[in-house]
Amino acid sequence: MADTGKTAKLEIEGETYDLPIFAPTAGPNVIDIRKLYSTAGVFTYDPGFTSTASCDSTITFIDGEKGELLHRGYPIDQLAEKSHFLEVCYLLLYGDLPSAAQLEDFEERVTKHTMLHEQMHFLFRGFRRDAHPMAIMVGVVGALSAFYHDSTDINDPWQREVASIRMIAKMPTIASMAYKYTIGQPFVYPRNDIDYASNFLRMCFAVPAEDYEVNPILSRAMDRIFTLHADHEQNASTSTVRLASSSGANPFACIAAGIACLWGPAHGGANQACLEMLQEIGTVDQIPEYIARAKDKNDPFRLMGFGHRVYKNFDPRAKVLKQSADEVLELLGIEDNPTLQVAKELEKQALADEYFVEKKLFPNVDFYSGIILEAMGFPTSMFTPIFAVSRTIGWISQWKEMIADPQLKIGRPRQLYLGETKRDYVDVENR
Ligand code: SDX
């Protein structure tokens, strides 16, 4: 980051403190408060980190006002249209688009790591068949460190590289196994002769009793969904991975922590919650009631798939997914899908409502993704696992960036304490 040479002046009880101002390559300037407590004896206060930069990064930039998302400088809509997921993985991981030879080598390395240690199959058997696939993924991904000890030393760049490739490669296998387990079907092994998205669809939907042909429309849509969910700056689950990694924990444990955080309905769990909301609304005539509930301060109901901490404009990913939903459903001959009709009318009515306009609440990445995934044959319980498969590259890229930072320190926030001041113990007979 560029030190502007300027400072922010903070005056506290007659003392003035000069805080350096750094300028990014894009986005707002930052005030360096690292020495604030040691020089002024005060903390800053920012629950939810609405005004806090937790790190510096070169991976993803979001302009919330413009509704712009860049991965290593490349706009997400261009990547969604012209690139494909494994190329975007390379871009996020290594910083630039690969040559044809680099891409071929990277895809080959990922392909050769898609299988899971056979002993791990027994781990799934410990879960109830009605377990949520996210519960299984948290457990199985965390257990990877028990099977892949040779890529857990985070101080060894080669082991970091191997762990990264293993995570990208095995996540679709683990997610599809979690799905198969919950529906009582046998696991389907990955194949090395089909692409990443097609492999995932085949591992989810193929059965030993018959051949399975991947529908190219669905594999293109699947690949695009993976691309659109790959990384998103310092969101809650990525921040979780960074904080867990700052203690030196192994990468598999840190990714498991990211999966756990992503599961929440305010974050990656919103795609499942959104589709369930659209299905509960059912018909367009019910929409006004739900919009009224979303605006009612006394009603905890929120429009799932709407609003965002950073975007105060349309989420660019939602735009691509809305277009993709139209294309996929038309190609599948279900363009009159009632859920899609409800989603479009809900978006139209909400964006015309003062409450949503004033609070700058727009559809986010989770608003249309579920409609496509449902049309592809996935149950709602698989929506967030699919988000986790995609976001693994974001978590891993951010993890690698942080671990390689020579200034790495363990993350340890402070607090505004409002509890009891010191007091003496009272024996039970005197209470
Ligand atoms: C993801 O961070 C990321 O980058 C995340 C993500 C990624 O790629 O990693 O983009 C993925 O998580 C997308 C968000 C998915 N979540 C949802 O769709 C759940 C519904 N949305 C919200 O719960 C909410 O909008 C958040 C959590 C997404 C953002 O919350 P903020 O930034 O903390 O905003 P807020 O809760 O303070 O809301 C501001 C105001 C509030 O009203 P007031 O208190 O100011 O009167 O807007 C209201 C909120 O009540 N509001 C909503 C609303 N979202 C915010 N009201 C109705 N419906 C909503 N969806």
Short mmCIF file of C-alpha atoms and ligand atoms in Angstrom, two decimals:
data_model
loop_
_atom_site.label_atom_id
_atom_site.label_comp_id
_atom_site.label_asym_id
_atom_site.label_seq_id
_atom_site.Cartn_x
_atom_site.Cartn_y
_atom_site.Cartn_z
CA MET A 1 0.00 0.00 0.00
CA ALA A 2 1.20 3.56 -0.68
CA ASP A 3 1.90 5.74 2.35
CA THR A 4 0.35 9.07 1.31
CA GLY A 5 2.67 10.97 3.65
CA LYS A 6 -0.52 12.50 5.08
CA THR A 7 -1.91 11.78 8.53
CA ALA A 8 -5.31 11.79 10.22
CA LYS A 9 -5.20 13.89 13.37
CA LEU A 10 -6.96 12.45 16.38
CA GLU A 11 -7.39 14.69 19.41
CA ILE A 12 -8.06 13.02 22.79
CA GLU A 13 -8.18 15.10 25.97
CA GLY A 14 -5.90 17.78 24.55
CA GLU A 15 -3.39 15.37 23.05
CA THR A 16 -3.13 15.10 19.25
CA TYR A 17 -2.18 11.83 17.58
CA ASP A 18 -1.03 11.65 13.95
CA LEU A 19 -2.23 8.45 12.27
CA PRO A 20 -0.68 7.62 8.86
CA ILE A 21 -3.03 7.43 5.87
CA PHE A 22 -2.39 4.74 3.26
CA ALA A 23 -3.77 4.85 -0.29
CA PRO A 24 -4.88 1.59 -2.00
CA THR A 25 -4.73 0.95 -5.76
CA ALA A 26 -8.55 1.10 -5.65
CA GLY A 27 -11.14 1.86 -2.98
CA PRO A 28 -11.09 4.11 0.11
CA ASN A 29 -7.94 5.25 1.90
CA VAL A 30 -7.16 3.55 5.21
CA ILE A 31 -6.00 5.03 8.50
CA ASP A 32 -3.23 3.01 10.15
CA ILE A 33 -4.28 2.58 13.80
CA ARG A 34 -1.78 -0.17 14.65
CA LYS A 35 0.02 2.06 17.19
CA LEU A 36 -3.14 3.74 18.53
CA TYR A 37 -3.44 1.70 21.73
CA SER A 38 0.30 1.84 22.54
CA THR A 39 0.44 5.62 22.00
CA ALA A 40 -3.03 6.85 23.02
CA GLY A 41 -4.24 4.05 25.30
CA VAL A 42 -7.56 3.68 23.48
CA PHE A 43 -9.18 0.99 21.26
CA THR A 44 -11.35 1.63 18.23
CA TYR A 45 -14.86 0.13 18.32
CA ASP A 46 -16.31 -1.53 15.22
CA PRO A 47 -18.52 -4.63 15.86
CA GLY A 48 -19.23 -6.32 12.51
CA PHE A 49 -16.18 -4.54 11.06
CA THR A 50 -18.29 -2.14 8.99
CA SER A 51 -15.39 0.37 8.77
CA THR A 52 -12.37 -1.86 9.36
CA ALA A 53 -9.76 -3.17 6.93
CA SER A 54 -8.51 -6.40 8.53
CA CYS A 55 -5.64 -6.93 6.09
CA ASP A 56 -4.18 -5.83 2.79
CA SER A 57 -4.85 -8.04 -0.21
CA THR A 58 -4.29 -8.15 -3.97
CA ILE A 59 -6.87 -10.80 -4.86
CA THR A 60 -10.40 -9.34 -5.12
CA PHE A 61 -11.76 -5.80 -5.21
CA ILE A 62 -15.42 -4.84 -4.72
CA ASP A 63 -16.87 -1.39 -5.41
CA GLY A 64 -20.18 -1.53 -3.52
CA GLU A 65 -21.50 1.74 -4.90
CA LYS A 66 -20.80 0.81 -8.53
CA GLY A 67 -21.69 -2.86 -8.09
CA GLU A 68 -18.30 -3.89 -9.42
CA LEU A 69 -16.37 -7.11 -8.61
CA LEU A 70 -12.81 -7.65 -9.88
CA HIS A 71 -10.68 -10.79 -9.49
CA ARG A 72 -7.02 -9.77 -9.88
CA GLY A 73 -8.42 -6.81 -11.85
CA TYR A 74 -10.66 -8.79 -14.22
CA PRO A 75 -14.43 -7.97 -14.02
CA ILE A 76 -16.59 -10.88 -12.88
CA ASP A 77 -19.01 -10.58 -15.81
CA GLN A 78 -16.14 -10.98 -18.30
CA LEU A 79 -14.77 -13.98 -16.39
CA ALA A 80 -18.25 -15.56 -16.22
CA GLU A 81 -18.71 -15.13 -19.97
CA LYS A 82 -15.22 -15.86 -21.31
CA SER A 83 -13.37 -17.93 -18.70
CA HIS A 84 -14.13 -21.13 -16.80
CA PHE A 85 -13.85 -22.12 -13.15
CA LEU A 86 -10.44 -23.82 -13.11
CA GLU A 87 -8.92 -20.92 -15.05
CA VAL A 88 -10.43 -18.53 -12.47
CA CYS A 89 -8.94 -20.77 -9.75
CA TYR A 90 -5.52 -20.33 -11.36
CA LEU A 91 -6.06 -16.56 -11.59
CA LEU A 92 -7.06 -16.25 -7.93
CA LEU A 93 -4.29 -18.54 -6.71
CA TYR A 94 -1.33 -17.28 -8.76
CA GLY A 95 -2.33 -13.71 -9.65
CA ASP A 96 -2.70 -13.76 -13.45
CA LEU A 97 -4.41 -15.60 -16.29
CA PRO A 98 -2.45 -18.75 -17.26
CA SER A 99 -0.87 -19.52 -20.61
CA ALA A 100 -2.35 -22.52 -22.40
CA ALA A 101 0.49 -24.70 -21.09
CA GLN A 102 0.14 -23.42 -17.52
CA LEU A 103 -3.61 -24.03 -17.61
CA GLU A 104 -3.18 -27.56 -18.96
CA ASP A 105 -0.64 -28.37 -16.22
CA PHE A 106 -2.89 -26.87 -13.49
CA GLU A 107 -5.98 -28.75 -14.68
CA GLU A 108 -3.93 -31.96 -14.82
CA ARG A 109 -2.71 -31.48 -11.23
CA VAL A 110 -6.23 -30.80 -9.96
CA THR A 111 -7.65 -33.76 -11.90
CA LYS A 112 -5.10 -36.13 -10.38
CA HIS A 113 -6.10 -35.16 -6.82
CA THR A 114 -9.89 -35.54 -7.05
CA MET A 115 -10.09 -38.93 -5.32
CA LEU A 116 -10.45 -39.19 -1.54
CA HIS A 117 -8.39 -41.55 0.66
CA GLU A 118 -10.49 -44.75 0.64
CA GLN A 119 -10.43 -44.95 4.43
CA MET A 120 -12.36 -41.64 4.56
CA HIS A 121 -15.41 -43.36 3.12
CA PHE A 122 -15.97 -44.84 6.55
CA LEU A 123 -16.20 -41.34 8.09
CA PHE A 124 -19.48 -40.75 6.27
CA ARG A 125 -20.98 -43.84 7.88
CA GLY A 126 -20.85 -42.15 11.27
CA PHE A 127 -23.47 -39.58 10.22
CA ARG A 128 -27.24 -40.05 10.27
CA ARG A 129 -28.64 -40.37 6.76
CA ASP A 130 -30.73 -37.25 7.36
CA ALA A 131 -27.69 -35.15 8.32
CA HIS A 132 -27.43 -31.82 6.47
CA PRO A 133 -24.67 -32.15 3.84
CA MET A 134 -22.98 -29.07 5.32
CA ALA A 135 -22.64 -30.88 8.67
CA ILE A 136 -20.94 -33.76 6.86
CA MET A 137 -18.65 -31.41 4.91
CA VAL A 138 -17.50 -29.59 8.04
CA GLY A 139 -16.61 -32.92 9.62
CA VAL A 140 -14.98 -34.59 6.64
CA VAL A 141 -12.95 -31.54 5.57
CA GLY A 142 -11.71 -31.08 9.12
CA ALA A 143 -10.69 -34.76 9.14
CA LEU A 144 -8.55 -34.34 5.98
CA SER A 145 -5.65 -33.28 8.20
CA ALA A 146 -5.75 -36.79 9.72
CA PHE A 147 -5.18 -38.30 6.28
CA TYR A 148 -2.96 -35.80 4.49
CA HIS A 149 -0.30 -35.08 7.09
CA ASP A 150 2.26 -34.47 4.33
CA SER A 151 0.59 -31.16 3.42
CA THR A 152 -0.10 -29.61 6.80
CA ASP A 153 3.17 -27.80 7.48
CA ILE A 154 2.14 -24.24 6.58
CA ASN A 155 5.77 -23.04 6.71
CA ASP A 156 6.70 -25.27 3.76
CA PRO A 157 5.72 -23.56 0.47
CA TRP A 158 5.57 -26.92 -1.31
CA GLN A 159 3.18 -28.34 1.30
CA ARG A 160 1.05 -25.18 1.03
CA GLU A 161 0.87 -25.74 -2.73
CA VAL A 162 -0.09 -29.41 -2.37
CA ALA A 163 -2.73 -28.60 0.27
CA SER A 164 -4.19 -25.95 -2.06
CA ILE A 165 -4.48 -28.33 -5.01
CA ARG A 166 -5.90 -31.08 -2.80
CA MET A 167 -8.61 -28.77 -1.43
CA ILE A 168 -9.68 -27.50 -4.86
CA ALA A 169 -9.71 -31.04 -6.22
CA LYS A 170 -11.38 -32.91 -3.38
CA MET A 171 -14.13 -30.51 -2.37
CA PRO A 172 -16.50 -31.55 -5.20
CA THR A 173 -15.85 -35.21 -4.36
CA ILE A 174 -16.63 -34.63 -0.68
CA ALA A 175 -19.75 -32.56 -1.45
CA SER A 176 -21.10 -35.16 -3.87
CA MET A 177 -20.37 -37.95 -1.37
CA ALA A 178 -22.24 -36.01 1.31
CA TYR A 179 -25.21 -35.76 -1.06
CA LYS A 180 -25.10 -39.43 -2.11
CA TYR A 181 -24.87 -40.51 1.53
CA THR A 182 -27.98 -38.53 2.51
CA ILE A 183 -30.03 -40.06 -0.32
CA GLY A 184 -28.80 -43.59 0.29
CA GLN A 185 -27.08 -43.99 -3.06
CA PRO A 186 -23.54 -45.36 -3.55
CA PHE A 187 -20.65 -42.93 -3.92
CA VAL A 188 -19.59 -42.21 -7.51
CA TYR A 189 -15.85 -41.92 -8.11
CA PRO A 190 -14.48 -38.94 -10.04
CA ARG A 191 -13.30 -39.47 -13.62
CA ASN A 192 -10.18 -38.00 -15.20
CA ASP A 193 -11.60 -37.71 -18.70
CA ILE A 194 -14.29 -35.06 -18.02
CA ASP A 195 -14.08 -31.46 -16.80
CA TYR A 196 -14.47 -30.24 -13.24
CA ALA A 197 -18.14 -29.18 -13.42
CA SER A 198 -19.18 -32.26 -15.40
CA ASN A 199 -17.38 -34.46 -12.86
CA PHE A 200 -19.33 -32.87 -10.03
CA LEU A 201 -22.67 -33.36 -11.78
CA ARG A 202 -21.79 -36.96 -12.60
CA MET A 203 -20.68 -37.72 -9.03
CA CYS A 204 -23.99 -36.27 -7.79
CA PHE A 205 -26.44 -37.72 -10.30
CA ALA A 206 -24.93 -40.89 -11.83
CA VAL A 207 -25.97 -44.32 -10.53
CA PRO A 208 -24.20 -47.65 -11.17
CA ALA A 209 -27.34 -49.07 -12.77
CA GLU A 210 -27.02 -47.03 -15.97
CA ASP A 211 -24.70 -44.83 -18.00
CA TYR A 212 -24.80 -41.10 -17.25
CA GLU A 213 -24.37 -38.48 -19.96
CA VAL A 214 -23.59 -34.98 -18.68
CA ASN A 215 -25.93 -32.39 -20.21
CA PRO A 216 -23.62 -29.67 -21.63
CA ILE A 217 -26.16 -26.99 -20.74
CA LEU A 218 -26.05 -28.05 -17.12
CA SER A 219 -22.27 -28.42 -16.95
CA ARG A 220 -21.82 -24.92 -18.42
CA ALA A 221 -24.32 -23.53 -15.90
CA MET A 222 -22.60 -25.43 -13.08
CA ASP A 223 -19.21 -24.10 -14.11
CA ARG A 224 -20.59 -20.55 -14.24
CA ILE A 225 -22.10 -20.90 -10.76
CA PHE A 226 -18.71 -22.09 -9.47
CA THR A 227 -17.02 -19.09 -11.14
CA LEU A 228 -19.49 -16.58 -9.66
CA HIS A 229 -19.07 -17.81 -6.08
CA ALA A 230 -15.27 -18.19 -6.11
CA ASP A 231 -14.09 -15.29 -3.97
CA HIS A 232 -15.46 -12.12 -2.46
CA GLU A 233 -12.85 -10.09 -0.54
CA GLN A 234 -13.01 -10.31 3.27
CA ASN A 235 -16.53 -11.77 3.73
CA ALA A 236 -17.45 -13.55 6.96
CA SER A 237 -16.24 -17.04 6.00
CA THR A 238 -13.02 -15.78 4.42
CA SER A 239 -12.32 -13.71 7.53
CA THR A 240 -12.97 -16.87 9.57
CA VAL A 241 -10.40 -18.78 7.51
CA ARG A 242 -7.88 -15.96 7.91
CA LEU A 243 -8.40 -15.72 11.67
CA ALA A 244 -8.14 -19.50 12.13
CA SER A 245 -5.01 -19.60 9.92
CA SER A 246 -3.36 -16.78 11.89
CA SER A 247 -2.82 -19.20 14.79
CA GLY A 248 -0.87 -21.54 12.47
CA ALA A 249 -3.67 -24.13 12.30
CA ASN A 250 -3.43 -26.53 9.36
CA PRO A 251 -5.22 -25.52 6.13
CA PHE A 252 -7.82 -28.29 6.27
CA ALA A 253 -8.95 -27.25 9.77
CA CYS A 254 -9.12 -23.61 8.62
CA ILE A 255 -11.22 -24.44 5.56
CA ALA A 256 -13.54 -26.49 7.80
CA ALA A 257 -13.99 -23.34 9.92
CA GLY A 258 -14.84 -21.41 6.75
CA ILE A 259 -17.45 -24.00 5.78
CA ALA A 260 -19.04 -23.74 9.23
CA CYS A 261 -19.29 -19.94 8.94
CA LEU A 262 -20.60 -20.04 5.37
CA TRP A 263 -23.50 -22.25 6.52
CA GLY A 264 -25.26 -19.37 8.31
CA PRO A 265 -28.44 -18.02 6.62
CA ALA A 266 -27.04 -14.47 6.69
CA HIS A 267 -24.15 -15.69 4.52
CA GLY A 268 -23.87 -18.72 2.24
CA GLY A 269 -26.92 -20.39 3.79
CA ALA A 270 -29.03 -17.63 2.19
CA ASN A 271 -29.30 -19.49 -1.13
CA GLN A 272 -31.16 -22.35 0.56
CA ALA A 273 -33.19 -19.92 2.71
CA CYS A 274 -34.03 -17.81 -0.36
CA LEU A 275 -35.42 -20.67 -2.42
CA GLU A 276 -37.41 -21.90 0.57
CA MET A 277 -38.76 -18.34 0.97
CA LEU A 278 -39.72 -18.13 -2.73
CA GLN A 279 -41.47 -21.50 -2.46
CA GLU A 280 -43.27 -20.35 0.72
CA ILE A 281 -44.45 -17.19 -1.08
CA GLY A 282 -45.67 -19.54 -3.80
CA THR A 283 -47.56 -17.12 -6.05
CA VAL A 284 -47.05 -13.49 -7.06
CA ASP A 285 -50.24 -12.37 -5.28
CA GLN A 286 -48.59 -13.30 -1.94
CA ILE A 287 -45.59 -10.99 -2.56
CA PRO A 288 -46.98 -7.79 -0.97
CA GLU A 289 -47.53 -9.63 2.34
CA TYR A 290 -43.91 -10.77 2.44
CA ILE A 291 -42.54 -7.37 1.47
CA ALA A 292 -44.61 -5.86 4.30
CA ARG A 293 -43.17 -8.43 6.72
CA ALA A 294 -39.60 -7.67 5.54
CA LYS A 295 -40.20 -3.98 6.30
CA ASP A 296 -41.80 -4.61 9.69
CA LYS A 297 -39.25 -3.93 12.45
CA ASN A 298 -41.21 -6.19 14.79
CA ASP A 299 -40.98 -9.11 12.36
CA PRO A 300 -37.60 -10.89 12.22
CA PHE A 301 -38.37 -11.95 8.62
CA ARG A 302 -35.95 -10.61 6.00
CA LEU A 303 -36.05 -11.04 2.24
CA MET A 304 -33.43 -13.74 1.78
CA GLY A 305 -31.15 -13.10 -1.17
CA PHE A 306 -31.57 -9.34 -0.68
CA GLY A 307 -29.16 -6.80 0.77
CA HIS A 308 -25.42 -6.85 1.24
CA ARG A 309 -22.82 -5.38 3.58
CA VAL A 310 -20.80 -4.00 0.67
CA TYR A 311 -23.04 -3.77 -2.40
CA LYS A 312 -25.34 -0.74 -2.22
CA ASN A 313 -26.16 -1.38 -5.86
CA PHE A 314 -26.94 -4.51 -7.86
CA ASP A 315 -24.61 -7.43 -6.98
CA PRO A 316 -22.92 -8.02 -10.39
CA ARG A 317 -23.10 -11.76 -9.76
CA ALA A 318 -26.88 -11.55 -9.35
CA LYS A 319 -27.12 -9.90 -12.77
CA VAL A 320 -25.23 -12.77 -14.42
CA LEU A 321 -27.20 -15.40 -12.47
CA LYS A 322 -30.53 -13.77 -13.41
CA GLN A 323 -29.57 -14.02 -17.09
CA SER A 324 -28.28 -17.55 -16.58
CA ALA A 325 -31.52 -18.58 -14.88
CA ASP A 326 -33.50 -17.41 -17.92
CA GLU A 327 -31.16 -19.26 -20.30
CA VAL A 328 -30.94 -22.52 -18.36
CA LEU A 329 -34.65 -22.79 -17.64
CA GLU A 330 -35.52 -21.97 -21.26
CA LEU A 331 -33.04 -24.56 -22.56
CA LEU A 332 -34.53 -27.07 -20.13
CA GLY A 333 -38.03 -26.15 -21.32
CA ILE A 334 -39.19 -24.91 -17.90
CA GLU A 335 -39.05 -21.18 -18.53
CA ASP A 336 -42.50 -20.80 -16.95
CA ASN A 337 -41.03 -22.10 -13.64
CA PRO A 338 -43.34 -20.54 -10.99
CA THR A 339 -40.45 -19.93 -8.57
CA LEU A 340 -38.60 -17.90 -11.20
CA GLN A 341 -41.77 -15.89 -11.90
CA VAL A 342 -42.17 -15.15 -8.18
CA ALA A 343 -38.46 -14.17 -7.92
CA LYS A 344 -38.69 -11.75 -10.84
CA GLU A 345 -41.91 -10.14 -9.59
CA LEU A 346 -40.53 -9.94 -6.04
CA GLU A 347 -37.38 -8.22 -7.31
CA LYS A 348 -39.52 -5.78 -9.34
CA GLN A 349 -41.83 -4.89 -6.44
CA ALA A 350 -39.03 -4.65 -3.85
CA LEU A 351 -36.88 -2.40 -6.05
CA ALA A 352 -39.91 -0.10 -6.50
CA ASP A 353 -40.48 0.09 -2.73
CA GLU A 354 -39.12 3.11 -0.81
CA TYR A 355 -37.87 0.92 2.06
CA PHE A 356 -35.55 -1.11 -0.17
CA VAL A 357 -34.56 1.91 -2.26
CA GLU A 358 -33.70 4.03 0.77
CA LYS A 359 -31.75 1.20 2.45
CA LYS A 360 -30.09 0.30 -0.90
CA LEU A 361 -31.16 -3.33 -0.72
CA PHE A 362 -30.67 -5.18 -4.03
CA PRO A 363 -30.70 -8.87 -4.99
CA ASN A 364 -27.40 -10.53 -4.07
CA VAL A 365 -25.63 -13.63 -5.34
CA ASP A 366 -28.02 -15.90 -3.43
CA PHE A 367 -31.22 -14.57 -4.98
CA TYR A 368 -31.18 -16.41 -8.34
CA SER A 369 -28.63 -19.18 -7.76
CA GLY A 370 -31.11 -21.47 -6.03
CA ILE A 371 -33.55 -21.32 -8.94
CA ILE A 372 -30.87 -22.60 -11.30
CA LEU A 373 -29.66 -25.26 -8.87
CA GLU A 374 -33.21 -26.51 -8.27
CA ALA A 375 -33.76 -26.71 -12.05
CA MET A 376 -30.56 -28.74 -12.29
CA GLY A 377 -32.01 -31.30 -9.89
CA PHE A 378 -30.31 -30.36 -6.62
CA PRO A 379 -32.27 -30.36 -3.35
CA THR A 380 -32.08 -27.07 -1.38
CA SER A 381 -29.81 -28.78 1.16
CA MET A 382 -27.10 -28.96 -1.51
CA PHE A 383 -27.15 -25.25 -2.36
CA THR A 384 -24.73 -24.13 0.35
CA PRO A 385 -22.40 -27.13 -0.14
CA ILE A 386 -22.12 -26.03 -3.78
CA PHE A 387 -21.29 -22.50 -2.60
CA ALA A 388 -18.59 -24.06 -0.36
CA VAL A 389 -17.14 -26.07 -3.28
CA SER A 390 -16.73 -22.85 -5.21
CA ARG A 391 -15.57 -20.62 -2.35
CA THR A 392 -12.79 -23.07 -1.45
CA ILE A 393 -10.55 -21.41 -4.04
CA GLY A 394 -11.25 -18.02 -2.46
CA TRP A 395 -10.50 -19.28 1.03
CA ILE A 396 -7.34 -21.05 -0.14
CA SER A 397 -6.09 -18.05 -2.14
CA GLN A 398 -6.64 -15.68 0.77
CA TRP A 399 -5.05 -18.20 3.15
CA LYS A 400 -1.94 -18.55 0.98
CA GLU A 401 -1.66 -14.76 0.67
CA MET A 402 -1.87 -14.33 4.43
CA ILE A 403 0.51 -17.17 5.37
CA ALA A 404 3.14 -15.87 2.94
CA ASP A 405 2.98 -12.40 4.55
CA PRO A 406 6.18 -11.88 6.60
CA GLN A 407 4.20 -9.51 8.87
CA LEU A 408 1.72 -12.29 9.78
CA LYS A 409 0.49 -11.88 13.35
CA ILE A 410 -2.13 -13.89 15.21
CA GLY A 411 -5.53 -12.16 15.02
CA ARG A 412 -6.54 -11.05 18.50
CA PRO A 413 -9.22 -8.31 18.69
CA ARG A 414 -9.91 -6.45 21.94
CA GLN A 415 -13.29 -5.35 23.36
CA LEU A 416 -15.38 -2.62 24.98
CA TYR A 417 -15.86 -4.20 28.44
CA LEU A 418 -19.21 -3.37 30.08
CA GLY A 419 -19.20 -6.05 32.76
CA GLU A 420 -18.71 -5.90 36.53
CA THR A 421 -15.59 -4.21 37.89
CA LYS A 422 -13.43 -6.12 40.42
CA ARG A 423 -15.38 -7.48 43.45
CA ASP A 424 -14.68 -10.04 46.21
CA TYR A 425 -16.06 -13.59 46.34
CA VAL A 426 -19.14 -14.06 48.59
CA ASP A 427 -19.60 -17.40 50.38
CA VAL A 428 -22.84 -19.15 49.53
CA GLU A 429 -24.23 -18.74 53.05
CA ASN A 430 -23.92 -14.96 52.71
CA ARG A 431 -25.59 -14.58 49.25
C1 SDX B 1 -23.50 -13.47 1.03
O1 SDX B 1 -19.99 -10.40 2.62
C2 SDX B 1 -20.06 -11.01 1.49
O2 SDX B 1 -19.35 -10.70 0.55
C3 SDX B 1 -21.04 -12.17 1.44
C4 SDX B 1 -21.28 -12.82 0.08
C5 SDX B 1 -20.05 -13.53 -0.42
O3 SDX B 1 -19.95 -13.73 -1.64
O4 SDX B 1 -19.23 -13.98 0.42
O5 SDX B 1 -21.65 -11.83 -0.85
C6 SDX B 1 -22.37 -13.87 0.15
O6 SDX B 1 -23.48 -13.77 2.19
C7 SDX B 1 -24.60 -12.62 0.45
C8 SDX B 1 -25.65 -12.16 1.54
C9 SDX B 1 -26.62 -13.33 1.73
N1 SDX B 1 -27.53 -13.04 2.86
C10 SDX B 1 -28.84 -12.78 2.65
O7 SDX B 1 -29.36 -12.68 1.54
C11 SDX B 1 -29.65 -12.67 3.93
C12 SDX B 1 -30.57 -11.44 3.87
N2 SDX B 1 -29.71 -10.25 3.93
C13 SDX B 1 -29.38 -9.71 5.20
O8 SDX B 1 -29.55 -10.40 6.33
C14 SDX B 1 -28.40 -8.54 5.17
O9 SDX B 1 -28.71 -7.77 4.11
C15 SDX B 1 -26.93 -8.89 5.16
C16 SDX B 1 -26.57 -9.83 6.27
C17 SDX B 1 -26.57 -9.53 3.86
C18 SDX B 1 -26.16 -7.60 5.32
O10 SDX B 1 -26.38 -7.17 6.59
P1 SDX B 1 -25.71 -5.79 7.11
O11 SDX B 1 -24.73 -5.23 6.18
O12 SDX B 1 -25.28 -6.03 8.52
O13 SDX B 1 -26.90 -4.81 7.02
P2 SDX B 1 -27.94 -4.63 8.16
O14 SDX B 1 -28.39 -5.96 8.65
O15 SDX B 1 -27.40 -3.64 9.13
O16 SDX B 1 -29.18 -3.99 7.34
C19 SDX B 1 -29.22 -2.60 7.10
C20 SDX B 1 -30.71 -2.27 7.16
C21 SDX B 1 -31.36 -2.78 8.44
O17 SDX B 1 -32.44 -1.93 8.72
P3 SDX B 1 -32.21 -0.76 9.87
O18 SDX B 1 -31.74 -1.46 11.13
O19 SDX B 1 -31.13 0.16 9.31
O20 SDX B 1 -33.55 -0.11 10.01
O21 SDX B 1 -31.39 -2.95 6.09
C22 SDX B 1 -32.30 -3.88 6.60
C23 SDX B 1 -31.93 -4.12 8.05
O22 SDX B 1 -33.07 -4.46 8.81
N3 SDX B 1 -32.13 -5.09 5.81
C24 SDX B 1 -33.14 -5.83 5.36
C25 SDX B 1 -32.51 -6.87 4.62
N4 SDX B 1 -31.18 -6.72 4.66
C26 SDX B 1 -30.94 -5.62 5.41
N5 SDX B 1 -34.47 -5.74 5.51
C27 SDX B 1 -35.20 -6.69 4.87
N6 SDX B 1 -34.69 -7.70 4.15
C28 SDX B 1 -33.35 -7.82 3.99
N7 SDX B 1 -32.84 -8.82 3.28
#
